[in-house]
Structures are given as C-alpha cells and as structure tokens.
mmCIF file with all atom_site columns, C-alpha atoms in Angstrom:
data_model
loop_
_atom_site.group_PDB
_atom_site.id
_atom_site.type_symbol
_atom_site.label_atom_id
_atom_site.label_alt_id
_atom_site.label_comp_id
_atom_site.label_asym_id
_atom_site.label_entity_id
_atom_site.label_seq_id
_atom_site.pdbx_PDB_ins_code
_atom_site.Cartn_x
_atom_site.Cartn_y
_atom_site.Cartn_z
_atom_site.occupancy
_atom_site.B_iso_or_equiv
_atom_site.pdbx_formal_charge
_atom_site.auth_seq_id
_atom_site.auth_comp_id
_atom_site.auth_asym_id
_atom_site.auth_atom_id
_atom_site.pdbx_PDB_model_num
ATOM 1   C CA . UNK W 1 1   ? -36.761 -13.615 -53.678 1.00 39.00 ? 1   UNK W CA 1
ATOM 2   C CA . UNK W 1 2   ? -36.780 -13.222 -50.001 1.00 41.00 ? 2   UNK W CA 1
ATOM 3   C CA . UNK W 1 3   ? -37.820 -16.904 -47.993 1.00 43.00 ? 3   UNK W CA 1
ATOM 4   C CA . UNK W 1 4   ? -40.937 -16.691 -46.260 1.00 46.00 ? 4   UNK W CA 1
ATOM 5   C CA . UNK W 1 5   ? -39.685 -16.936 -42.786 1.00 45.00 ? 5   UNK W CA 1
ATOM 6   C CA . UNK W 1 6   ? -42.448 -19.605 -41.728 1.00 48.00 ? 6   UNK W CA 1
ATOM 7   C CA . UNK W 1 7   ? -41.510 -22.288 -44.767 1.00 46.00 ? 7   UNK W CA 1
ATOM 8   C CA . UNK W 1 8   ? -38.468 -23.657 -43.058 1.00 46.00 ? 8   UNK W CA 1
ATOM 9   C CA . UNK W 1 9   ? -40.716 -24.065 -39.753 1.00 49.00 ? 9   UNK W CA 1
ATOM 10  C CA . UNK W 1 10  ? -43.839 -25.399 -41.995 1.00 47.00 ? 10  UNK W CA 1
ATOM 11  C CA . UNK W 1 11  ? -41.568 -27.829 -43.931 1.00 47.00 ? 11  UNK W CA 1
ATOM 12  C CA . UNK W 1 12  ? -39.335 -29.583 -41.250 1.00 47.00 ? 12  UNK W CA 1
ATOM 13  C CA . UNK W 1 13  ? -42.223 -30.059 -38.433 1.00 49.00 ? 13  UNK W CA 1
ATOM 14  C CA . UNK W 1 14  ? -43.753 -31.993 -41.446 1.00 47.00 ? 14  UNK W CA 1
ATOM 15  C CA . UNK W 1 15  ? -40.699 -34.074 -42.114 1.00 46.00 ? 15  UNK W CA 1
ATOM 16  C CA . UNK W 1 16  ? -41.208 -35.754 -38.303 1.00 46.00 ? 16  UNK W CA 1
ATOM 17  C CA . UNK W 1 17  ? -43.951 -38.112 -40.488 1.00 46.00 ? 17  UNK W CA 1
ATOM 18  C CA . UNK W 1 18  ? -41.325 -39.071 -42.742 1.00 44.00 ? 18  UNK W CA 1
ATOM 19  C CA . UNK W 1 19  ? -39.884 -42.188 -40.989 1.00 43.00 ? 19  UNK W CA 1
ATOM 20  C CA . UNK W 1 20  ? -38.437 -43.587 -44.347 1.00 44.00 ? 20  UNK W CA 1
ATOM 21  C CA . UNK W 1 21  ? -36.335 -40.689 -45.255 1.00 43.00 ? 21  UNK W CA 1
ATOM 22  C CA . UNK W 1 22  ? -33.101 -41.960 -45.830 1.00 42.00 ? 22  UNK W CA 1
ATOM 23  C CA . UNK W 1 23  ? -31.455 -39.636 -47.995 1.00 43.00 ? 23  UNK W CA 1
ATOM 24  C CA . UNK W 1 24  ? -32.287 -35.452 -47.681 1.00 45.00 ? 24  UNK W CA 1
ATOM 25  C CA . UNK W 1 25  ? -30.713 -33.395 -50.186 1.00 44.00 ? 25  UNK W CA 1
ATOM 26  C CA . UNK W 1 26  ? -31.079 -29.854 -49.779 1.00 44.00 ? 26  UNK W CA 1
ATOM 27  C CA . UNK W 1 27  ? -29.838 -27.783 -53.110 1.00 40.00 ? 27  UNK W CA 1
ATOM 28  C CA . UNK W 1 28  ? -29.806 -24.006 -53.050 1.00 38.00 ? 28  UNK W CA 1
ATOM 29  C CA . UNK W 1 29  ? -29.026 -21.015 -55.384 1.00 36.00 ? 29  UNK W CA 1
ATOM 30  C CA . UNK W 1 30  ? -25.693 -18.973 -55.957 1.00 35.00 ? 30  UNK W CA 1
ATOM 31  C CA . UNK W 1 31  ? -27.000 -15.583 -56.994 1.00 36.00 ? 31  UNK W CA 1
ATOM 32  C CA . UNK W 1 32  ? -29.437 -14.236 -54.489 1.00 37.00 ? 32  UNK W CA 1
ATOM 33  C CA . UNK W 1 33  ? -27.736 -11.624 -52.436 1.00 39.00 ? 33  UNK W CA 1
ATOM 34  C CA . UNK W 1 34  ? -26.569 -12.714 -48.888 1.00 39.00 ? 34  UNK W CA 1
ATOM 35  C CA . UNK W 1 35  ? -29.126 -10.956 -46.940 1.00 37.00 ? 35  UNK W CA 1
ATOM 36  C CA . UNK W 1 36  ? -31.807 -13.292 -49.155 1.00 35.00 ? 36  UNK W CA 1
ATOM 37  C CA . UNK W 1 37  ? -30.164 -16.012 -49.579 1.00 38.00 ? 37  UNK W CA 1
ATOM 38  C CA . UNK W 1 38  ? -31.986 -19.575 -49.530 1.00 39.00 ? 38  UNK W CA 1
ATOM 39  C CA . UNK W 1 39  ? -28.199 -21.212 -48.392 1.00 39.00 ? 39  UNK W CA 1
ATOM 40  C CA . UNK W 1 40  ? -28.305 -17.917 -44.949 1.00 37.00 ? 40  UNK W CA 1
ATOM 41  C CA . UNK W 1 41  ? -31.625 -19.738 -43.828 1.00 39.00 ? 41  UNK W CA 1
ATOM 42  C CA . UNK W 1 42  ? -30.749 -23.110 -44.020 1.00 41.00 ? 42  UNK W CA 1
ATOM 43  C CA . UNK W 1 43  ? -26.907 -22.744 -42.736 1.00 41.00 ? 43  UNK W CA 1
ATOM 44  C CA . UNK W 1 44  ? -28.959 -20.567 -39.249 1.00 42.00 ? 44  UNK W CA 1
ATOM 45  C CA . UNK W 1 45  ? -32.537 -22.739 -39.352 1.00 41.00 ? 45  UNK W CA 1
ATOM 46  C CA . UNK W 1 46  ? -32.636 -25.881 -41.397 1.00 45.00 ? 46  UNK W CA 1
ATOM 47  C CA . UNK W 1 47  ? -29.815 -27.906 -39.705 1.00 47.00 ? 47  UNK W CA 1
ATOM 48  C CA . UNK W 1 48  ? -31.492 -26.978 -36.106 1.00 46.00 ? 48  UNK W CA 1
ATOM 49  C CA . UNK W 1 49  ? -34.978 -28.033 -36.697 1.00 46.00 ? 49  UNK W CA 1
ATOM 50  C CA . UNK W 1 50  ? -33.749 -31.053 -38.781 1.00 49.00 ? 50  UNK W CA 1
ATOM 51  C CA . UNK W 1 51  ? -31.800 -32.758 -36.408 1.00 46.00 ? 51  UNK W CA 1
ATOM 52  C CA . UNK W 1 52  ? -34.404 -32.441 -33.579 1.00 47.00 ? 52  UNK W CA 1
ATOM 53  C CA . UNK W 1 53  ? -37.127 -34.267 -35.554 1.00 45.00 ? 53  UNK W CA 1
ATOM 54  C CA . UNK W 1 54  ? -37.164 -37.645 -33.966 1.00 42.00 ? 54  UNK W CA 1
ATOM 55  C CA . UNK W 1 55  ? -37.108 -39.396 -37.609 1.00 45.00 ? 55  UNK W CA 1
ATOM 56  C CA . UNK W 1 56  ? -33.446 -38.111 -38.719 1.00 47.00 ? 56  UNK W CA 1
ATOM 57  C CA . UNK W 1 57  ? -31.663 -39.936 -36.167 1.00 50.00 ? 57  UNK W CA 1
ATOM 58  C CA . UNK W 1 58  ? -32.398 -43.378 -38.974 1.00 50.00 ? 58  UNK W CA 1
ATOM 59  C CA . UNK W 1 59  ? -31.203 -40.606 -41.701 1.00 56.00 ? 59  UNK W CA 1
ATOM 60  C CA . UNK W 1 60  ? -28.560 -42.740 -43.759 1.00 53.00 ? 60  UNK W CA 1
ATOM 61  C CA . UNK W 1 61  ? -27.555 -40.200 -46.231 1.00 53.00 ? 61  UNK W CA 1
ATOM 62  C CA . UNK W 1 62  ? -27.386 -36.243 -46.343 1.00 55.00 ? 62  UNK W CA 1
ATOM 63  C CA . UNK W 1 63  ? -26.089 -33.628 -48.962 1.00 50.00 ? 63  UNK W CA 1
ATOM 64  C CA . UNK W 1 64  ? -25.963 -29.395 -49.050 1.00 51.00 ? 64  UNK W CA 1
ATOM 65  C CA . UNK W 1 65  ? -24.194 -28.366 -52.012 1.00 48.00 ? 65  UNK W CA 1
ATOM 66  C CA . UNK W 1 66  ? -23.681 -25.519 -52.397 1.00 45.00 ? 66  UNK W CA 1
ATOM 67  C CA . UNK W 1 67  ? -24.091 -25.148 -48.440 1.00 45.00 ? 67  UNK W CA 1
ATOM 68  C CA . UNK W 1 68  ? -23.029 -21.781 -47.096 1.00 44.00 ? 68  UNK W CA 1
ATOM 69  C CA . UNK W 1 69  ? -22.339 -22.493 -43.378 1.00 46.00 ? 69  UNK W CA 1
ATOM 70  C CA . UNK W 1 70  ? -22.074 -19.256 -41.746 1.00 43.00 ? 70  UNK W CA 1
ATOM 71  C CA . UNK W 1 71  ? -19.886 -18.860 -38.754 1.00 41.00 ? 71  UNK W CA 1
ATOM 72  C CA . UNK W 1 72  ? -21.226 -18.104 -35.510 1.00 37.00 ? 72  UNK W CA 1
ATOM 73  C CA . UNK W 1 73  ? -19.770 -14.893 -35.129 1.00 35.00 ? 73  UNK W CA 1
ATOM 74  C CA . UNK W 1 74  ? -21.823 -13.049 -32.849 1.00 35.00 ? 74  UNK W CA 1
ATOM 75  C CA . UNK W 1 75  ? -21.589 -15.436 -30.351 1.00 32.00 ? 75  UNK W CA 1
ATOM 76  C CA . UNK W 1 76  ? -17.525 -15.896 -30.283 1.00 35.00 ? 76  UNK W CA 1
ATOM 77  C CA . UNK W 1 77  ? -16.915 -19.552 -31.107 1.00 40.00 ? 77  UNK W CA 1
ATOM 78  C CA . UNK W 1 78  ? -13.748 -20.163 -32.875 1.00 47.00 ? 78  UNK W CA 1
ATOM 79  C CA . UNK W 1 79  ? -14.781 -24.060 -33.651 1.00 53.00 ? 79  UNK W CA 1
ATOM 80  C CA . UNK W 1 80  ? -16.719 -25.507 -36.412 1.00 63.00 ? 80  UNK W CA 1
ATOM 81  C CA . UNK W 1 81  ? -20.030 -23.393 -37.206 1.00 65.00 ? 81  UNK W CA 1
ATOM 82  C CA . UNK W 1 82  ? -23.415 -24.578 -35.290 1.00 68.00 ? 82  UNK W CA 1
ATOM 83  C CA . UNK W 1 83  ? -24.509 -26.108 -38.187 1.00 67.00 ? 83  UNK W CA 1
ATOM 84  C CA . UNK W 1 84  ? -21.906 -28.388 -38.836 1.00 74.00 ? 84  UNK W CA 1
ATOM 85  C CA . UNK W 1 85  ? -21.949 -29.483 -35.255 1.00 77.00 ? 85  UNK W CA 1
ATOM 86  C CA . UNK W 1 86  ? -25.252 -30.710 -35.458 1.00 74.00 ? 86  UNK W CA 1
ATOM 87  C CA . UNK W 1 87  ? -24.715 -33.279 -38.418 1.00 78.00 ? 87  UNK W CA 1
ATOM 88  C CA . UNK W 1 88  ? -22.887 -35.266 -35.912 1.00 82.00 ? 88  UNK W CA 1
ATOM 89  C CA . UNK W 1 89  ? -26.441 -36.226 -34.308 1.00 78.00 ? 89  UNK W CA 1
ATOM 90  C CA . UNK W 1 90  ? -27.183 -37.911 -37.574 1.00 78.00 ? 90  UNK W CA 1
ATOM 91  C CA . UNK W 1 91  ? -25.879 -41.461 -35.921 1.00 80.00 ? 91  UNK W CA 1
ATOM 92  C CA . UNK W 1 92  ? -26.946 -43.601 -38.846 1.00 80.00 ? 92  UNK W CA 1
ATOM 93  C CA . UNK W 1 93  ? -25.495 -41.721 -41.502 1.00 81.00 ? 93  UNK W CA 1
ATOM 94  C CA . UNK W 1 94  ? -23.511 -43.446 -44.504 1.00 82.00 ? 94  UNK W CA 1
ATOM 95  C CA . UNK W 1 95  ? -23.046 -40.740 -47.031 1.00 82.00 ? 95  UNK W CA 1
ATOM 96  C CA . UNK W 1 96  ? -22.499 -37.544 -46.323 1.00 80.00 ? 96  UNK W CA 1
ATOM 97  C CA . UNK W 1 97  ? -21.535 -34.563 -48.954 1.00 77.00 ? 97  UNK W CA 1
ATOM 98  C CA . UNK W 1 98  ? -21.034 -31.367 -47.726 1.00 76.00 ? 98  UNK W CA 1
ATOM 99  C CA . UNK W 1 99  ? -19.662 -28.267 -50.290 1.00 70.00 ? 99  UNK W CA 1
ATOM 100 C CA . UNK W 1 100 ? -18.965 -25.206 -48.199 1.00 68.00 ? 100 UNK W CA 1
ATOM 101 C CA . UNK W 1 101 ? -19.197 -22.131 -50.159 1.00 61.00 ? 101 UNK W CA 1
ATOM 102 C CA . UNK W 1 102 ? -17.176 -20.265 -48.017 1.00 58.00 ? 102 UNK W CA 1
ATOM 103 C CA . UNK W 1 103 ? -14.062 -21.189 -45.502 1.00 56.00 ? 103 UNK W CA 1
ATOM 104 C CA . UNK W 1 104 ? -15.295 -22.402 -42.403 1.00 62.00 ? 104 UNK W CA 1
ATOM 105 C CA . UNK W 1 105 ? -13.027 -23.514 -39.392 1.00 67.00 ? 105 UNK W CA 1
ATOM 106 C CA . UNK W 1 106 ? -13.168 -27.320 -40.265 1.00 76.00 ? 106 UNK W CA 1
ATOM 107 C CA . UNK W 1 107 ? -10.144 -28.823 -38.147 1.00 81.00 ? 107 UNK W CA 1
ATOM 108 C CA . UNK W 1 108 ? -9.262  -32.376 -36.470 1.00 85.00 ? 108 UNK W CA 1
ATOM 109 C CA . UNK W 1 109 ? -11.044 -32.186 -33.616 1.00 88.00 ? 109 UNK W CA 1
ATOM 110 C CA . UNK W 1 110 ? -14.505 -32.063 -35.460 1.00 87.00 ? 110 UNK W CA 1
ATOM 111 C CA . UNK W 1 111 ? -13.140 -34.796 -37.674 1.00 88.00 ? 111 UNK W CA 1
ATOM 112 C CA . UNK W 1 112 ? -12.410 -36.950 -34.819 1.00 92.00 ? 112 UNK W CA 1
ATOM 113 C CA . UNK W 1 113 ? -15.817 -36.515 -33.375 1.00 93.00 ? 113 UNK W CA 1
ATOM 114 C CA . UNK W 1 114 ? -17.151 -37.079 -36.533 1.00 91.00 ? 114 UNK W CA 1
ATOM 115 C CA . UNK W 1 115 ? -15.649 -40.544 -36.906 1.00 92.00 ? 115 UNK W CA 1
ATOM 116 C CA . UNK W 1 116 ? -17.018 -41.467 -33.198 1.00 94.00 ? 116 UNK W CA 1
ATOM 117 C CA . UNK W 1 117 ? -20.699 -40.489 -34.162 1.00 91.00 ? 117 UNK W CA 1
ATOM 118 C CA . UNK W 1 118 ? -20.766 -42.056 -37.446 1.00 89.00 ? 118 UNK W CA 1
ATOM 119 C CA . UNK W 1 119 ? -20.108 -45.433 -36.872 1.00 89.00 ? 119 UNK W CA 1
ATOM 120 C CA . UNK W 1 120 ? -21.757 -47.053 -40.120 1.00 88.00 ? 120 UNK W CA 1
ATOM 121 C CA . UNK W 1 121 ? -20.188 -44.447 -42.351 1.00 87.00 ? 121 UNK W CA 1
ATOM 122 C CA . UNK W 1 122 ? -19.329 -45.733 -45.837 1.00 85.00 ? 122 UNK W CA 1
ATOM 123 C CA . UNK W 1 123 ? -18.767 -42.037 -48.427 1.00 83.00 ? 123 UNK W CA 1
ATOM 124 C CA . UNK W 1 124 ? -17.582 -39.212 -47.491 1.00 84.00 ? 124 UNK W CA 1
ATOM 125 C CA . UNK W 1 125 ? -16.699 -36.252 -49.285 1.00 80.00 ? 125 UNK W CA 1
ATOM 126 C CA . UNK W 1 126 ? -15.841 -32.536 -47.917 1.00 78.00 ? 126 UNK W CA 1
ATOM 127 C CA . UNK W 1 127 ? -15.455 -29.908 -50.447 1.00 72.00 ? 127 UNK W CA 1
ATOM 128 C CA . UNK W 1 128 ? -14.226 -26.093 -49.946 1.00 68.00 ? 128 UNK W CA 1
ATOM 129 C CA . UNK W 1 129 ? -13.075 -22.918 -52.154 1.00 64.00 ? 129 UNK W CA 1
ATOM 130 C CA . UNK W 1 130 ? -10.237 -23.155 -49.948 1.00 66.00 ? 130 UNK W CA 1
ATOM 131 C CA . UNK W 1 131 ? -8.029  -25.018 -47.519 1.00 67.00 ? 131 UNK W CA 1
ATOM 132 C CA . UNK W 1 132 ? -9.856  -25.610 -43.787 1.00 73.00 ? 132 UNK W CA 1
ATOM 133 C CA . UNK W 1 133 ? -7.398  -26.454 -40.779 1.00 76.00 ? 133 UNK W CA 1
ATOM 134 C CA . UNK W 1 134 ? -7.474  -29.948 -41.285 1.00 78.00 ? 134 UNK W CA 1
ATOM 135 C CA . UNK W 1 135 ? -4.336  -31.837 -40.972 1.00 74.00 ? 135 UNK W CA 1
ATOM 136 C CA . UNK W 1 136 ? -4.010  -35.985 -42.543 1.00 71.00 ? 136 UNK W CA 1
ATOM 137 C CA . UNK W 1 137 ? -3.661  -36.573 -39.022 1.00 73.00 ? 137 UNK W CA 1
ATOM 138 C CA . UNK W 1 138 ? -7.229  -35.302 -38.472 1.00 80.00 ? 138 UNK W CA 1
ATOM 139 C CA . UNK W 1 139 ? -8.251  -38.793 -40.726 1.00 80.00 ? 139 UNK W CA 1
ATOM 140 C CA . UNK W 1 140 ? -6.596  -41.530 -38.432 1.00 81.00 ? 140 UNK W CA 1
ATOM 141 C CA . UNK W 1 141 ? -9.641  -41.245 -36.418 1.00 86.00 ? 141 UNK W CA 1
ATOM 142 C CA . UNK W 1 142 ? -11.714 -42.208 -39.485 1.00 84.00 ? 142 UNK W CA 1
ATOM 143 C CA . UNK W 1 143 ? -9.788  -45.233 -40.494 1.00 81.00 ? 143 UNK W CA 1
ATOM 144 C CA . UNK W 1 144 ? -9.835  -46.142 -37.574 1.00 83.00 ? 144 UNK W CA 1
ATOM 145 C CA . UNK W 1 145 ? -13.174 -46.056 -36.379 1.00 88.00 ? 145 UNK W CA 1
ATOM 146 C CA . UNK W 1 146 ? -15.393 -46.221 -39.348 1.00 88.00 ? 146 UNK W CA 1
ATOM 147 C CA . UNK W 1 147 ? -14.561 -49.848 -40.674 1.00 84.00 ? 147 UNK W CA 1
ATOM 148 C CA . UNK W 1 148 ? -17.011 -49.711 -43.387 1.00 86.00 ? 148 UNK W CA 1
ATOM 149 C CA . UNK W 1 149 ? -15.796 -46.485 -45.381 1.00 84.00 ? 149 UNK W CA 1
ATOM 150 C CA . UNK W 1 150 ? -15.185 -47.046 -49.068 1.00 81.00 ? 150 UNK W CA 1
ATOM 151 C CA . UNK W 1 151 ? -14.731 -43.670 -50.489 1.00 80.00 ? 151 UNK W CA 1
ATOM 152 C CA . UNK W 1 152 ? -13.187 -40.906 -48.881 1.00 79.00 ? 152 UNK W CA 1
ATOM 153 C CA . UNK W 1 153 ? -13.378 -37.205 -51.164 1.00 76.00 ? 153 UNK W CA 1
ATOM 154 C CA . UNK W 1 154 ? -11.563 -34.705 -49.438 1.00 71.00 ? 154 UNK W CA 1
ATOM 155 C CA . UNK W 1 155 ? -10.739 -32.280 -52.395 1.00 60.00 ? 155 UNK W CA 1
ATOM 156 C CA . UNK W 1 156 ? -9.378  -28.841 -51.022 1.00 57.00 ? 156 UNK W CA 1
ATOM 157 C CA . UNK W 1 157 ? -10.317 -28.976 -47.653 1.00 64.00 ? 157 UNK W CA 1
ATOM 158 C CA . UNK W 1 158 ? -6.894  -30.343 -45.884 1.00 60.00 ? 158 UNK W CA 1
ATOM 159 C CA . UNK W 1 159 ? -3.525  -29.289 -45.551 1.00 56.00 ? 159 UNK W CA 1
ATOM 160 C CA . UNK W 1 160 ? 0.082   -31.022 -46.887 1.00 51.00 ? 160 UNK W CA 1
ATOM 161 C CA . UNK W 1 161 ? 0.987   -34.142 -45.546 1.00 48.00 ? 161 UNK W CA 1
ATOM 162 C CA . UNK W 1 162 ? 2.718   -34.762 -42.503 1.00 48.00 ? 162 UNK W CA 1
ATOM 163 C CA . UNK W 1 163 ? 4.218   -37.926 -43.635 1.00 46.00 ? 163 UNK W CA 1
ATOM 164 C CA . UNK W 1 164 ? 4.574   -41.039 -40.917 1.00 48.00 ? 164 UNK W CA 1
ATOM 165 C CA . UNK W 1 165 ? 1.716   -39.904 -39.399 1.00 48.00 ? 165 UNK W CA 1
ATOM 166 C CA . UNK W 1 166 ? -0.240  -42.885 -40.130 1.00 51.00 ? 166 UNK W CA 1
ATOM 167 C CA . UNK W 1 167 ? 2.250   -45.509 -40.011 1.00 51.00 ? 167 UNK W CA 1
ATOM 168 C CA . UNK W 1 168 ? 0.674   -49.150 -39.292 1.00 48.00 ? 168 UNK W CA 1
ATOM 169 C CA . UNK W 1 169 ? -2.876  -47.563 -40.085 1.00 51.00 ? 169 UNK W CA 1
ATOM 170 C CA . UNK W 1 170 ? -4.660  -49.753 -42.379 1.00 51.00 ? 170 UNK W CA 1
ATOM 171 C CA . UNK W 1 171 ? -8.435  -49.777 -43.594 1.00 53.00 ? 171 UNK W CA 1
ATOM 172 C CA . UNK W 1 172 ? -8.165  -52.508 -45.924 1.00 54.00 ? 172 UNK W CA 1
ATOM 173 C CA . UNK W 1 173 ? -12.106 -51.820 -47.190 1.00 58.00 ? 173 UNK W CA 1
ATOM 174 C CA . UNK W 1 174 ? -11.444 -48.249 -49.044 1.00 58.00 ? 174 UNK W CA 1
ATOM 175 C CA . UNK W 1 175 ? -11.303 -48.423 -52.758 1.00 62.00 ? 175 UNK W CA 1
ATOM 176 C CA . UNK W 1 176 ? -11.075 -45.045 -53.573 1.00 61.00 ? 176 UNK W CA 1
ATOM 177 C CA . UNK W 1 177 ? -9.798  -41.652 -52.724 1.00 59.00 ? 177 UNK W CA 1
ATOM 178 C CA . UNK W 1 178 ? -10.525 -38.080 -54.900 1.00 58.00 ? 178 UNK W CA 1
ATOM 179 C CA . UNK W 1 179 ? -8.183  -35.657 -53.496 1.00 56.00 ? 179 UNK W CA 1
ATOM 180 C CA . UNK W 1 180 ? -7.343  -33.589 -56.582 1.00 55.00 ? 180 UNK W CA 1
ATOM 181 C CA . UNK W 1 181 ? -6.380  -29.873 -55.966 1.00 53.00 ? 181 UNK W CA 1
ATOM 182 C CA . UNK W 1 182 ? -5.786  -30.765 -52.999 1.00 52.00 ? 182 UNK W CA 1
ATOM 183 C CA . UNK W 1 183 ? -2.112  -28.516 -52.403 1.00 52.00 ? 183 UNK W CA 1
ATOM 184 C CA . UNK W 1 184 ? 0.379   -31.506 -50.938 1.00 51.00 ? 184 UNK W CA 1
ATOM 185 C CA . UNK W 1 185 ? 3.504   -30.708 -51.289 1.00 52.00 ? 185 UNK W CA 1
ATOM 186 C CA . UNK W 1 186 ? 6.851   -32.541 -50.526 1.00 53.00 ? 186 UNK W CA 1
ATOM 187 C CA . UNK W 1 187 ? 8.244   -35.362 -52.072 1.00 53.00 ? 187 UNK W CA 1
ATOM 188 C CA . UNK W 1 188 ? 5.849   -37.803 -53.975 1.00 56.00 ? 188 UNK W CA 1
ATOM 189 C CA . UNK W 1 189 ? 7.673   -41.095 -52.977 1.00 56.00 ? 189 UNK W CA 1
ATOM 190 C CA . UNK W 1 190 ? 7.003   -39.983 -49.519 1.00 57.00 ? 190 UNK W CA 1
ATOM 191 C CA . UNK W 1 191 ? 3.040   -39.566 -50.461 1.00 58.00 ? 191 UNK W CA 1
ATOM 192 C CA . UNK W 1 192 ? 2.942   -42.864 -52.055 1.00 61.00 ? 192 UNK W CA 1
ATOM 193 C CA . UNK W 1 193 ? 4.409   -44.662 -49.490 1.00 59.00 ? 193 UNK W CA 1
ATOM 194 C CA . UNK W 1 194 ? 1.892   -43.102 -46.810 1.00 60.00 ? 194 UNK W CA 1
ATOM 195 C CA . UNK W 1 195 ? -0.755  -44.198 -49.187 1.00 63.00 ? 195 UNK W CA 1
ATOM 196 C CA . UNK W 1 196 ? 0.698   -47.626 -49.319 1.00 62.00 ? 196 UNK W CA 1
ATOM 197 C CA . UNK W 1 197 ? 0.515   -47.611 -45.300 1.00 58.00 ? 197 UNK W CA 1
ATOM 198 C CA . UNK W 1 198 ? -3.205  -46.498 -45.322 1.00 60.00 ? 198 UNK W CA 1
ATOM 199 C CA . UNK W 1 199 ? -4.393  -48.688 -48.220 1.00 58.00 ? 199 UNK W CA 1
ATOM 200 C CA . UNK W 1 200 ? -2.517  -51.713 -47.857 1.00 55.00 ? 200 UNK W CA 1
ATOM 201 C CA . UNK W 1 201 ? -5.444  -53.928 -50.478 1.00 52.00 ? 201 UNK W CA 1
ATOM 202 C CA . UNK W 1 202 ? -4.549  -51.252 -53.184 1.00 45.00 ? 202 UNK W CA 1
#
C-alpha cells in the first residue's frame, strides 16, 4: 500500500494538542517495497514535523523499530542522517530506542551531542544489522553527562574496545548493560577490567 502523502501532515499537526504525550512509538512494516515503504516516509517526514510541534520538547520517551533512517544522499552530508539529528531536540527525553534497519553513519560526535541534549536520560538502547563508526570512547560523554542513566543497550552498533580509554570514569547509577553480538575483540581480562573502571557499584 502506498501512504497517502497528506496522513503524515494530517496526523502530526494534530499531535501539537497532545501536551501529555510522553512516550511516541512509531512501529512500521518490513515487506513493502522501498519506494512504498511506511519506514521511507517517516525516516524523510515524520521526524521533521514531530520535533517542530511545540508539545515534543516535554516528550520523555521515543521508539522506531524497525526505523529505516535513510541517508541524506542527495544533499552530500557524510554525518548522521537528518532524522537522527533531530531527536536531539527532544530535551526531556529518558528512553530512547532506536533499531536502524540499515547502516547509517552513527559515530562519536553525534553521541557526544547526544549526551549534552539529553540531560535527564535514564535507557538507552541503539540497535543496527551492522557495526556504525562508533568507538567506546564515543560513551565517555554519556557517563559523564547523563548522571541518571541506568541501562545502556548498545548491541551491534560500536566497534572493539580501545581499552584505558575510560580510566577513572565512573557512573556509579547503571545497573545494566546488553551488548551481546557486539564484535569486541582482544583480551577479556582487559574488557573486564574497563568494565570494572566504568561500573565501579557492580
């Protein structure tokens, strides 16, 4: 099925009204073809008309899964897609799950802004088919700057670690991190002792 062009436009100039939205969720099919596809409108349109509605900015909690965030090509940017940008002007997020269909350029510097916009984040979890350019130097930024995070899922969307990176780091209020499949390599003591660094509590 083809989306009627004007439901996107119909359905977010609606959603100004919404002042207790906390938590969007967006979910959206695997099979159409990508010309058709419900997850092409809403990686191009959704996001954009979203995050200028006045309302979102008290948005607490946001999911796309399975979100395919189409690089902006045909305009030459080499950073993270347009759409993945704009989640940063959710200020008052504290969950955020994002599942990327496809490899996008995810990498430290989008991270780092990340922490610095979401102040009161408490879950987070990126998940990819593949690796994305981030490095576990890309997270000091969040331990460092997001006191309240508790759960941090980054399965298959970082690199091996780059141990010592985050010596002295310490976020003593995260319980949990999911990071299967996530391709470290090296030597384990080294990965437990980083761990050890970043989670002193556990």
């Amino acid at each position: 099925m083809r989306p009627d062009p004007d439901f996107l436009e119909i359905l977010t100039a609606n959603y100004n009204g919404f002042h207790n939205l906390r938590d969007p969720a967006l979910s959206t099919s695997l099979w159409d073809k990508p010309e058709q596809s419900w997850t092409l409108c809403v990686a191009r349109l959704f996001p954009d008309a979203l995050i200028t509605r006045t309302s979102f900015s008290y948005v607490a909690g946001a999911s796309g899964h399975p979100w395919n965030v189409v690089p902006d090509f045909e305009i030459g940017e080499s950073g993270p897609p347009t759409a993945l940008r704009q989640l940063l002007d959710l200020a008052a997020v504290q969950t955020l799950y994002l599942d990327l269909l496809i490899v996008v350029t995810l990498n430290n510097a989008w991270l780092a802004d990340a922490a610095a916009a979401w102040p009161n984040l408490r879950h987070l979890a990126l998940r990819a088919r593949k690796t994305s350019a981030i490095t576990l130097s890309g997270f000091i930024p969040l331990i460092k700057q997001c006191p309240n995070l508790e759960k941090l899922d980054v399965t298959s969307v970082w690199r091996a670690f780059d141990i010592g990176l985050l010596c002295g780091a310490v976020n003593t209020n995260i319980e949990e991190v999911d990071m299967y499949h996530s391709g470290i390599v090296g030597k384990w003591i080294s990965v437990f002792r980083c761990l050890v660094v970043m989670f002193l509590r556990n």
